[in-house]
mmCIF file of C-alpha atoms in Angstrom:
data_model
loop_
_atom_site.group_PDB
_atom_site.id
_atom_site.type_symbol
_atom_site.label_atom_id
_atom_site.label_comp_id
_atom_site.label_asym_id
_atom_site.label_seq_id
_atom_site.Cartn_x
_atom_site.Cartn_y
_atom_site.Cartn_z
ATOM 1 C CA UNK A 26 2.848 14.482 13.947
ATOM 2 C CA UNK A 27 -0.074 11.322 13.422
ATOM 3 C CA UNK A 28 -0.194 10.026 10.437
ATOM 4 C CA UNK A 29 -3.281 12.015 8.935
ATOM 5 C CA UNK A 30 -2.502 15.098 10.928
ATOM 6 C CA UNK A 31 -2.132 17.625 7.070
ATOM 7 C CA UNK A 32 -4.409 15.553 5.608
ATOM 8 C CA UNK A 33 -6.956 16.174 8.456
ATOM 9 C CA UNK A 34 -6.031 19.697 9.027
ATOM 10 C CA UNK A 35 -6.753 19.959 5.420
ATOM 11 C CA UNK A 36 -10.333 18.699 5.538
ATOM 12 C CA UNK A 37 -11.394 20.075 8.228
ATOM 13 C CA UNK A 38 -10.322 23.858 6.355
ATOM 14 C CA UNK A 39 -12.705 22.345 3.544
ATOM 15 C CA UNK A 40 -15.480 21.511 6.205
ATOM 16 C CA UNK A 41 -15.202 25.045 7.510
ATOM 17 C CA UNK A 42 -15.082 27.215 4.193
ATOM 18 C CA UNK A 43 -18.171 25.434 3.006
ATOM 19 C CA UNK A 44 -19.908 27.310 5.743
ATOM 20 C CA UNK A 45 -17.602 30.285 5.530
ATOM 21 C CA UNK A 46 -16.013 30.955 2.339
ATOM 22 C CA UNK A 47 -12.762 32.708 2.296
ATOM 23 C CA UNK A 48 -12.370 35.369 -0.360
ATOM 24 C CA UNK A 49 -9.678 34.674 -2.960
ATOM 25 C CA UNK A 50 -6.803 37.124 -3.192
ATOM 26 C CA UNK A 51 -6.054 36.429 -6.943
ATOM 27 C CA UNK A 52 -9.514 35.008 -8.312
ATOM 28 C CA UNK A 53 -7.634 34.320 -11.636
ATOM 29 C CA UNK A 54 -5.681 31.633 -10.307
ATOM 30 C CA UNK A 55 -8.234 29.062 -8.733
ATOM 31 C CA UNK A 56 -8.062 25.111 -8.378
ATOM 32 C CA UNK A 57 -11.648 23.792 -8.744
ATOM 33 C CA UNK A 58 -12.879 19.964 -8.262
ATOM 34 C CA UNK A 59 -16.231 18.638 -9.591
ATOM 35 C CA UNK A 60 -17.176 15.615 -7.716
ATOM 36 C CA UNK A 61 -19.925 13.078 -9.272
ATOM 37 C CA UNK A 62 -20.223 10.476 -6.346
ATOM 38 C CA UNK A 63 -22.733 7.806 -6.423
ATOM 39 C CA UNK A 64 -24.059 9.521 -3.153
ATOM 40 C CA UNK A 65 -22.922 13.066 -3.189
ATOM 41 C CA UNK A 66 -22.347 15.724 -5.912
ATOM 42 C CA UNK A 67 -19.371 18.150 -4.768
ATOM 43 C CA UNK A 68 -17.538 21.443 -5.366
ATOM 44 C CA UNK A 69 -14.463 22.310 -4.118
ATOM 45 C CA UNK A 70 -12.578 25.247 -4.251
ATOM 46 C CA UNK A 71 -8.294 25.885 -3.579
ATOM 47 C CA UNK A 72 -7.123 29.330 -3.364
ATOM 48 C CA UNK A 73 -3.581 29.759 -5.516
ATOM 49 C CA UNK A 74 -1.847 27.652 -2.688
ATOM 50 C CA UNK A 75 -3.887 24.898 -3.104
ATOM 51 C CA UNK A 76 -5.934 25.992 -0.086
ATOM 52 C CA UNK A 77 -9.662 25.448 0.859
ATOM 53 C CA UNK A 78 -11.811 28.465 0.516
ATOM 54 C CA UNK A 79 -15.277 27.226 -0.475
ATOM 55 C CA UNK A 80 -17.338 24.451 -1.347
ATOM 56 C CA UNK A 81 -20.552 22.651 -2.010
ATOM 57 C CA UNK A 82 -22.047 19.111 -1.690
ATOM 58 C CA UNK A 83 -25.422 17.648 -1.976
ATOM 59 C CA UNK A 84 -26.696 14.345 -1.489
ATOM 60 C CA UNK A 85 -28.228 12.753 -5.150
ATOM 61 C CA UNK A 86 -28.332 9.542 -6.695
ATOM 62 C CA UNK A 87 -27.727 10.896 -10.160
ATOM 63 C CA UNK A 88 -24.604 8.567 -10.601
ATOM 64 C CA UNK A 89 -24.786 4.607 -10.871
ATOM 65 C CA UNK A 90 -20.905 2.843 -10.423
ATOM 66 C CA UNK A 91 -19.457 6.010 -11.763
ATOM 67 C CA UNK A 92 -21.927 6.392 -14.641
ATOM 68 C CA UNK A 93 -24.109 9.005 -14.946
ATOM 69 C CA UNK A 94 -27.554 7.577 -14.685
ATOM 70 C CA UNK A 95 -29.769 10.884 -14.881
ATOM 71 C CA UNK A 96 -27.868 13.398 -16.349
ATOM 72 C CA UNK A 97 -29.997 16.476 -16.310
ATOM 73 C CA UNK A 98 -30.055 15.933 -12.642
ATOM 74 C CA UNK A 99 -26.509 15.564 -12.398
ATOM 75 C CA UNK A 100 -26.342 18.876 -14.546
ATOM 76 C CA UNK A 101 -28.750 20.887 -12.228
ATOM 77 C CA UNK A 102 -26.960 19.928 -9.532
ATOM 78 C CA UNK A 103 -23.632 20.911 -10.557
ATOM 79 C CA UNK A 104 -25.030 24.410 -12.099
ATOM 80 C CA UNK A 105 -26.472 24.842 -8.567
ATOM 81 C CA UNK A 106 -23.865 24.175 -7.015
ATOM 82 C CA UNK A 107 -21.375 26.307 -8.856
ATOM 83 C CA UNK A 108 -23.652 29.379 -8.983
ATOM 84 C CA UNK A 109 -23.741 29.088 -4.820
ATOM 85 C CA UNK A 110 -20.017 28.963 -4.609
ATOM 86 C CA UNK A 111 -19.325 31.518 -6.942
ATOM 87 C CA UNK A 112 -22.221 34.173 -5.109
ATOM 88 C CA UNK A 113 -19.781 33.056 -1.914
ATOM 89 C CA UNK A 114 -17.002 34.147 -3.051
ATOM 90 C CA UNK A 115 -17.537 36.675 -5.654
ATOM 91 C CA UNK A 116 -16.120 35.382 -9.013
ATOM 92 C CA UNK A 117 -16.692 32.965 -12.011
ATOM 93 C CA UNK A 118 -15.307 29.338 -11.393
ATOM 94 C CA UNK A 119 -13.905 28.321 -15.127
ATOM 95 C CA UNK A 120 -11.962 25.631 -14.898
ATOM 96 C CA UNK A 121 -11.956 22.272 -13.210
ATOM 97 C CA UNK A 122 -11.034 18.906 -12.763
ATOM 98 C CA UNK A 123 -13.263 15.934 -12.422
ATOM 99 C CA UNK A 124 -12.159 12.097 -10.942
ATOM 100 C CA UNK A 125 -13.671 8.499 -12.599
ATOM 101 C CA UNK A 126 -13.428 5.370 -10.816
ATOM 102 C CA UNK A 127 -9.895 3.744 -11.442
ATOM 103 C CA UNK A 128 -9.648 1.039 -14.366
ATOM 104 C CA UNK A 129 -12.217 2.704 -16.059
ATOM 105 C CA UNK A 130 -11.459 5.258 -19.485
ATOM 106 C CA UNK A 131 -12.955 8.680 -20.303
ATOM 107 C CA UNK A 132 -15.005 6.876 -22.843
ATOM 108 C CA UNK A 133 -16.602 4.870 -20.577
ATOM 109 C CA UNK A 134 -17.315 7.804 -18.113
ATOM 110 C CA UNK A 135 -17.307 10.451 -20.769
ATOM 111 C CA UNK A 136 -20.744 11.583 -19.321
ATOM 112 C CA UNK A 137 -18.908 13.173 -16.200
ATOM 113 C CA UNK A 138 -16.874 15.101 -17.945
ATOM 114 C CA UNK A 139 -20.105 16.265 -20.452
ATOM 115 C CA UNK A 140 -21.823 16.871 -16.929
ATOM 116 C CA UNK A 141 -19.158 19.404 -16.164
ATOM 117 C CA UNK A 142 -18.840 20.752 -18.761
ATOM 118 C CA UNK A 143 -22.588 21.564 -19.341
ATOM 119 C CA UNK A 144 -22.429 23.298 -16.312
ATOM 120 C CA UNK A 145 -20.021 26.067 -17.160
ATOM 121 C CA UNK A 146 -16.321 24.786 -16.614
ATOM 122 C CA UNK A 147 -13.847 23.650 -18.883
ATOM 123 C CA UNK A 148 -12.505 20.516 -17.855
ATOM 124 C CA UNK A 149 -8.367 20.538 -17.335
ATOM 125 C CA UNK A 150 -7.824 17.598 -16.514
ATOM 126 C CA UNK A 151 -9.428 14.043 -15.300
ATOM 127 C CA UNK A 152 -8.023 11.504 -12.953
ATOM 128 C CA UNK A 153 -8.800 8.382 -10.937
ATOM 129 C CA UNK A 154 -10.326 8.920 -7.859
ATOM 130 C CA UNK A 155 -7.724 6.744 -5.434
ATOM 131 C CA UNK A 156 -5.057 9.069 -7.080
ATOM 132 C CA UNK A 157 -6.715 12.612 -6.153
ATOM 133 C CA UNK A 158 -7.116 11.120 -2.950
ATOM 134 C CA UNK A 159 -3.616 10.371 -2.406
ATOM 135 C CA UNK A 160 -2.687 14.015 -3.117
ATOM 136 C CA UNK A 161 -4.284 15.001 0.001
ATOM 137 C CA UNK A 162 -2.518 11.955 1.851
ATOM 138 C CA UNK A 163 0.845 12.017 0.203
ATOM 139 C CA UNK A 164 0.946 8.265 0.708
ATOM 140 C CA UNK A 165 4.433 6.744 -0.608
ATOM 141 C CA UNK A 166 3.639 2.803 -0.184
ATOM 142 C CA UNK A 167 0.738 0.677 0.691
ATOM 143 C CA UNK A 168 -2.772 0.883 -0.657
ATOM 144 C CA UNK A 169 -4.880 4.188 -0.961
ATOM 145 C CA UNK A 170 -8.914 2.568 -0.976
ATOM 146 C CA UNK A 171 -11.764 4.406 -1.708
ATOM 147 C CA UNK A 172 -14.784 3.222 -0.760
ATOM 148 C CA UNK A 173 -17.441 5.551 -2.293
ATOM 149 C CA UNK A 174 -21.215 4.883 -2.826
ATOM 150 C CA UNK A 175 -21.543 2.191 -5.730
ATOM 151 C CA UNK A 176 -17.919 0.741 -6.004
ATOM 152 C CA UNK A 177 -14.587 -0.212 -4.224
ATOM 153 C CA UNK A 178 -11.361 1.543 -5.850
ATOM 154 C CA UNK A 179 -8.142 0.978 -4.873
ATOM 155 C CA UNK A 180 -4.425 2.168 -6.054
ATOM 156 C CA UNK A 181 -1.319 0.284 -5.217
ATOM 157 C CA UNK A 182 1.494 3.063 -4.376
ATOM 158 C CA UNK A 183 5.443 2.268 -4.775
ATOM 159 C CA UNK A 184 7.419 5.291 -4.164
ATOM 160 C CA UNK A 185 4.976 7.472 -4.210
ATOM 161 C CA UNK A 186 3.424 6.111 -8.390
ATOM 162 C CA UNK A 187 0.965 4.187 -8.760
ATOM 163 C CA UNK A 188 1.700 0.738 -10.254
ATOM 164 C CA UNK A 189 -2.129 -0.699 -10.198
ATOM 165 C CA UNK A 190 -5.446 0.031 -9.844
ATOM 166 C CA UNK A 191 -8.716 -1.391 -9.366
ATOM 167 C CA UNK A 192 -12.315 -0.776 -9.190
ATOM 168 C CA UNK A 193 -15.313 -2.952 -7.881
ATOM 169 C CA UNK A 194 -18.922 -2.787 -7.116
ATOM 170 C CA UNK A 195 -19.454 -2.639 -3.504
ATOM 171 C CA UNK A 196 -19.781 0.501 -1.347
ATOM 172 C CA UNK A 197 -23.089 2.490 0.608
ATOM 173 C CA UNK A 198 -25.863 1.981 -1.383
ATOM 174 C CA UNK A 199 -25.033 -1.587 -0.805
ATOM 175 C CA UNK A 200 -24.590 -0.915 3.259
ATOM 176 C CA UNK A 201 -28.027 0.988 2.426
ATOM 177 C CA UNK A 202 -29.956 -1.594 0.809
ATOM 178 C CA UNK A 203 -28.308 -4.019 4.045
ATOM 179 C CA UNK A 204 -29.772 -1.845 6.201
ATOM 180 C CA UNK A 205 -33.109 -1.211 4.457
ATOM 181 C CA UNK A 206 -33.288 -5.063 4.481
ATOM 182 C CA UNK A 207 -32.636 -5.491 8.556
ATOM 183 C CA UNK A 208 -34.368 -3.386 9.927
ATOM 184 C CA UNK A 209 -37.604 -3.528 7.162
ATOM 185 C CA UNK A 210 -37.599 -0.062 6.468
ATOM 186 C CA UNK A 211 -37.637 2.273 2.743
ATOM 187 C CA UNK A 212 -34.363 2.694 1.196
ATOM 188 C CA UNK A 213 -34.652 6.359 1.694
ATOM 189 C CA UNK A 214 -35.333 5.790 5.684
ATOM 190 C CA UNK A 215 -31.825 3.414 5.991
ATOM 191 C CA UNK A 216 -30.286 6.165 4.180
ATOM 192 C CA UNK A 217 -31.503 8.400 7.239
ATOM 193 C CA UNK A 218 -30.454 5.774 10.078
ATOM 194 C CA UNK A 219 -27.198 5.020 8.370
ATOM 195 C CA UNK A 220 -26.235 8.784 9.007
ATOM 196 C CA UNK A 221 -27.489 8.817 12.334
ATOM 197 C CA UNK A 222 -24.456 9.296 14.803
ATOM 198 C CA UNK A 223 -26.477 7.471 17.963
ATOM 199 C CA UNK A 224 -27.078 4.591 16.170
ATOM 200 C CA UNK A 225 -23.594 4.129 14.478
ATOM 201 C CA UNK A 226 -22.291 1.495 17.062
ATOM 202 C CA UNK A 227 -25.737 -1.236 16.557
ATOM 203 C CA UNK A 228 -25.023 -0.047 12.363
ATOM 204 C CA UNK A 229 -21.489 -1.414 12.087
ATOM 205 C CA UNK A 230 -22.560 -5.048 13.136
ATOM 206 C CA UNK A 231 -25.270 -5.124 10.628
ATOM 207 C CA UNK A 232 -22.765 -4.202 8.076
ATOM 208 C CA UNK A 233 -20.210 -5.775 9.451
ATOM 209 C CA UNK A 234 -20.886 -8.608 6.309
ATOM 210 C CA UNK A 235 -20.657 -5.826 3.785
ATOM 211 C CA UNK A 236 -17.048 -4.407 5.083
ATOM 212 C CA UNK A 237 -16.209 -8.134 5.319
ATOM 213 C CA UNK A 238 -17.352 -7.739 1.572
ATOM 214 C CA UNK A 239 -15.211 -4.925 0.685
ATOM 215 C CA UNK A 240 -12.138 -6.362 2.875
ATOM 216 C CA UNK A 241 -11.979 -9.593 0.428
ATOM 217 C CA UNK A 242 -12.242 -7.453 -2.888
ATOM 218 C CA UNK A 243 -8.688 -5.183 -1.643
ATOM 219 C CA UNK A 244 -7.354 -8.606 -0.483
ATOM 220 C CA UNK A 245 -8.258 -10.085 -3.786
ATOM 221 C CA UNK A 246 -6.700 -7.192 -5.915
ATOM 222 C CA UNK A 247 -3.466 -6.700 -3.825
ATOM 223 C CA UNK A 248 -2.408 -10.256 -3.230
ATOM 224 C CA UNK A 249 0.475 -9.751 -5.724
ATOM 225 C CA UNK A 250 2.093 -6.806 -4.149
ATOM 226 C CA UNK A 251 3.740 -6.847 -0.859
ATOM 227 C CA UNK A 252 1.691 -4.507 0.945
ATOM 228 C CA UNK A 253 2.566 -3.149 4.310
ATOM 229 C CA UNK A 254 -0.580 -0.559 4.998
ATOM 230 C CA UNK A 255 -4.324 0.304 3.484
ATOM 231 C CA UNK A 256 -5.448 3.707 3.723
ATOM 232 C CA UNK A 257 -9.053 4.124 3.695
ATOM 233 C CA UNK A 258 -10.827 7.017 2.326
ATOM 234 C CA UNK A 259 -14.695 7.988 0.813
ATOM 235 C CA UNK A 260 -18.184 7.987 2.260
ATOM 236 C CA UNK A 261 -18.854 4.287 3.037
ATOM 237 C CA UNK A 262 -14.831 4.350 5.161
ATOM 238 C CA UNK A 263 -17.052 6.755 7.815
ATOM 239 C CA UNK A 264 -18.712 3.459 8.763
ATOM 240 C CA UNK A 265 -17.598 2.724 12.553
ATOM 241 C CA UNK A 266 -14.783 0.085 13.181
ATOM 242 C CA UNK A 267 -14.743 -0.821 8.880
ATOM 243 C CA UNK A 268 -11.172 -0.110 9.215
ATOM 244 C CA UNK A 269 -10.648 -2.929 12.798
ATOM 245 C CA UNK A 270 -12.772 -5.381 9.905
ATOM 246 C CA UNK A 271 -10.732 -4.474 6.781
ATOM 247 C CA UNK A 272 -6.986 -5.269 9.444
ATOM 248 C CA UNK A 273 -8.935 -8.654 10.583
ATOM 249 C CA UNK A 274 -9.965 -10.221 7.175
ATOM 250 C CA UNK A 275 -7.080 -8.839 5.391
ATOM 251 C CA UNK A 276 -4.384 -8.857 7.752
ATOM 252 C CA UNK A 277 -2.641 -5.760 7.477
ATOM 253 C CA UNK A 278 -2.774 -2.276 9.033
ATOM 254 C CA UNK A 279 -5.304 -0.367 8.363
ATOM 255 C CA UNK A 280 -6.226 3.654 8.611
ATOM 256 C CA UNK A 281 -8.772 6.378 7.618
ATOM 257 C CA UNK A 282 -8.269 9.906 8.036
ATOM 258 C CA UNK A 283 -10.517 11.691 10.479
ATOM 259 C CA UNK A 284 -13.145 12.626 7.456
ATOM 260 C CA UNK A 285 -12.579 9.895 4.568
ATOM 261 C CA UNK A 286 -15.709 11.645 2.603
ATOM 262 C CA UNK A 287 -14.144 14.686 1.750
ATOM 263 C CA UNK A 288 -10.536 13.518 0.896
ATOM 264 C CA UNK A 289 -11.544 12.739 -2.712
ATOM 265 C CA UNK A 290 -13.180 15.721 -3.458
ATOM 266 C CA UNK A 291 -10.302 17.914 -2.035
ATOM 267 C CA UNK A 292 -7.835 15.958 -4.039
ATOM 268 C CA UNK A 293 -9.338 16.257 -7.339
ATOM 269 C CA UNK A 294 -9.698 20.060 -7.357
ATOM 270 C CA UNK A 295 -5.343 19.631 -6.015
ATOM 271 C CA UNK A 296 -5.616 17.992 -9.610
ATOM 272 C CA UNK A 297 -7.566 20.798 -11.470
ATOM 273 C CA UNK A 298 -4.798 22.422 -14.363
ATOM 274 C CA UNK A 299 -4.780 25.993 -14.529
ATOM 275 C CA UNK A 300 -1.997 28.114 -16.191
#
């Protein structure tokens, strides 16, 4: 079995059910994620198993290094979202968890979890976004590193508990704003390019200086603990070849699942409470 093969088989369960929802057996007993990324807002849905059956994402810039910069945006979005999931699949989503960026408090996100809850759920629990990833990897050592839209967060794993984390700015919009700047184009139009699956291979060597970027702030934060593997995961680890940059500059193995943008999303609603 490789080394993401659950994880993968996982995501790619999520990918599919957000196209073709699975009816849940026992609609009392559902695990629901609400994910406020600085570049996408998602909704994910476990059956009682802790299975993918639906979902939701949309691309929005309502969230600024996890703090909620337009929140009646961030609200629509999420009421949106959750009223097209729940026509999917036939029921009411109640409750739900929701991730913040690690080192931070719920005080100084408290707006994501007042985002949430404007929108209809009752928020069970809320956790660091490194950690919900790692219950989709089930990583026992090394360094889980999620590389989302505004920041850099990272969680050192012994034995399976975390014993640090992290969180810097650093992470797409700044690959976006690289981009924007190369090639002389809008933000919105590098946005467009960065997605762009032909142009992926001529993309990584402009941004080669931001994963650089991001490969000094994990080396800078894990330079204390004896570290024998990084595990990538978020939006901005899609990038082609980050994870060959991160190995160079840091000097120790790197990997990313198949899809690192849906691992975080996935592993928050593993996360969601609901007795």
């Amino acid at each position: 079995m490789s080394l993401f093969e659950k994880a993968d088989k996982i995501i790619t369960n999520f990918e599919l059910a957000t196209k073709n929802p699975i009816i849940p057996t026992n609609k009392e007993k559902l695990f629901v994620g609400v994910d406020l990324g600085t570049a996408y807002i998602v909704v994910t849905v476990l059956d009682e198993d802790k299975n993918p059956i639906a979902g939701a994402y949309r691309f929005a810039q309502v969230v600024k290094d996890g703090i909620v910069v337009d929140y009646i945006g961030a609200l629509n979005i999420v009421k949106e979202l959750k009223k097209e999931v729940e026509e999917k699949i036939g029921c009411e989503l109640n409750c739900a968890a929701v991730a913040i960026p690690p080192g931070t408090t719920i005080n100084d996100t408290r707006y994501i979890k007042n985002v949430a809850e404007g929108a209809g759920f009752e928020v069970t629990n809320i956790v660091d976004e490194p950690t919900a990833a790692n219950s989709v990897l089930k990583i026992k050592n090394g360094v889980v590193v999620d590389i989302g839209g505004g920041t850099t967060g990272l969680a050192v794993l012994k034995n399976g508990q975390v014993v640090y984390i992290a969180d810097e700015p650093t992470g797409g919009t700044q690959c976006t704003l690289v981009i924007a700047g190369a090639y002389g184009i809008s933000f919105e139009e590098a946005e467009n390019l960065k997605k762009d699956p032909g142009k992926q291979l001529e993309i990584s060597a402009v941004l080669k200086p931001v994963a650089e970027k991001i490969a000094t702030i994990i080396n800078r934060h894990i330079k204390d603990y004896d570290i024998d593997a990084i595990y990538l995961v978020g939006g901005t680890s899609c990038m082609l070849n980050i994870e060959k940059v991160i190995e160079k500059v840091v000097g120790i193995k790197t990997f990313k699942p198949q899809n690192p943008l849906f691992v975080t999303p996935v592993g928050i609603a593993m996360n969601c409470i609901n007795n």
